[in-house]
C-alpha positions as a printed NumPy array, in Angstrom:
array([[-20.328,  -1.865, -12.457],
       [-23.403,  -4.058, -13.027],
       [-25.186,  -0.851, -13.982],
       [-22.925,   0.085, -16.467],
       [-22.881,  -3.201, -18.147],
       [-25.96 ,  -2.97 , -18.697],
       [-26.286,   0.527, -20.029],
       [-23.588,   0.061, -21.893],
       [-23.052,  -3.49 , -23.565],
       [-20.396,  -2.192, -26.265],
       [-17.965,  -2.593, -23.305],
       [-18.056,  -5.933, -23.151],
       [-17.603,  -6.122, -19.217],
       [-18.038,  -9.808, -18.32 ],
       [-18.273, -11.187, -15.054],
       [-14.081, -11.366, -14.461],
       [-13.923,  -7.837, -14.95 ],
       [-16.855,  -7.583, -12.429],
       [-15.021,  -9.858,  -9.978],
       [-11.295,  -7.878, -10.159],
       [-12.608,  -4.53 ,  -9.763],
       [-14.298,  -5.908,  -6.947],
       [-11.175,  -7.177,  -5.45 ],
       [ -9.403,  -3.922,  -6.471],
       [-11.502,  -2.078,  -3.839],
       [-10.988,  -4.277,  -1.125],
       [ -7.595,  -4.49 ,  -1.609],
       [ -5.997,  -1.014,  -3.07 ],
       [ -5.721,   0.639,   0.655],
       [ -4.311,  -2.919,   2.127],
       [ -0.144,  -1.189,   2.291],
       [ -1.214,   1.831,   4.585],
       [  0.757,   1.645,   7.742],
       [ -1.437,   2.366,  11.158],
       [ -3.782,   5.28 ,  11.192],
       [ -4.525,   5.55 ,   7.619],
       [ -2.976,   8.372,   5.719],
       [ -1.57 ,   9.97 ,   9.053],
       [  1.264,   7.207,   8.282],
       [  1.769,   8.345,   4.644],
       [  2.719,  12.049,   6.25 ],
       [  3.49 ,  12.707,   9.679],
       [  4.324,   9.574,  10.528],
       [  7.378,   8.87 ,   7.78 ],
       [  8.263,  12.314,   8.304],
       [  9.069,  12.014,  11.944],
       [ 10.948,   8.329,  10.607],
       [ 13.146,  10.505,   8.645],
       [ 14.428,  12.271,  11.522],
       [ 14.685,   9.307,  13.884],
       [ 16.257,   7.964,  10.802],
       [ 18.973,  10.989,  10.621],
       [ 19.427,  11.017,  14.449],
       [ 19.673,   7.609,  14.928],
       [ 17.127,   7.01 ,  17.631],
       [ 13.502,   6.948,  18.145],
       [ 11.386,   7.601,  21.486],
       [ 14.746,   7.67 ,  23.224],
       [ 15.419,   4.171,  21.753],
       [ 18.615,   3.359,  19.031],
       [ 17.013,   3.635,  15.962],
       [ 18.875,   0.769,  14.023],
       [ 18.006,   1.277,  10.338],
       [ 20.505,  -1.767,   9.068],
       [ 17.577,  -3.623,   9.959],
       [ 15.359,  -2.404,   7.176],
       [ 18.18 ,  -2.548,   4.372],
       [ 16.361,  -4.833,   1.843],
       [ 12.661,  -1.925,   2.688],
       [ 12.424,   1.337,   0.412],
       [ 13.558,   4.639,   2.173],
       [ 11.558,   6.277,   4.5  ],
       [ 11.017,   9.228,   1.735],
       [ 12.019,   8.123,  -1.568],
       [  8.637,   8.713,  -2.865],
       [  7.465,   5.683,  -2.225],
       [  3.73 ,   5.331,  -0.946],
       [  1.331,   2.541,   0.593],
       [  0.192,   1.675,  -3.027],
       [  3.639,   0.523,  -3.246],
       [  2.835,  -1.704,   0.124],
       [ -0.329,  -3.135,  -1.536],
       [  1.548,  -3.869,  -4.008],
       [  4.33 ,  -5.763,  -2.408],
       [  1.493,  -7.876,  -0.407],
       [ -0.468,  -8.626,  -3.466],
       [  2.426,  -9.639,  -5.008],
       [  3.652, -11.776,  -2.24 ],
       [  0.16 , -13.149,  -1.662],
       [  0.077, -14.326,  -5.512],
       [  3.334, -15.899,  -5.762],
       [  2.13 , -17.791,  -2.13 ],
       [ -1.036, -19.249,  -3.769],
       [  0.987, -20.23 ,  -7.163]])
């Protein structure tokens, strides 16, 4: 980004924008569930049916518990995570 302010001054990109796009790449991936993208597909997918049949690895699968989280498949996604923890994380801090 340096590099581009520099090659490019009509942008005006000043140090804050320097600093958030900064903290946009650290934190943009922060809402994916374990193993990365693997969560985003197979995992939620095989939620959905433990979801439908009511248990998972043999267990009850007891989805009242996660009434106030979006649907396993709703098309929501771990930018929607990041989101909710940024969010959370700036309302914490004031």
């Amino acid at each position: 980004l340096r590099g581009i302010q520099e090659r490019q001054p009509k942008l005006d990109i000043i140090e804050k924008d320097i600093v958030c796009v900064k903290i946009a790449g650290l934190l943009h991936d922060i809402g994916h569930g374990p193993y990365s993208h693997t969560y985003d597909g197979v995992f939620r997918k095989q939620l959905k049916k433990a979801e439908e049949a009511g248990k998972w690895l043999g267990q009850k699968f007891d989805t009242s518990l996660y009434k106030d989280l979006p649907e396993v498949m709703d098309g929501w996604a771990h930018e929607d995570a990041s989101l909710m923890m940024i969010d959370g994380m700036l309302k914490e801090l004031g």
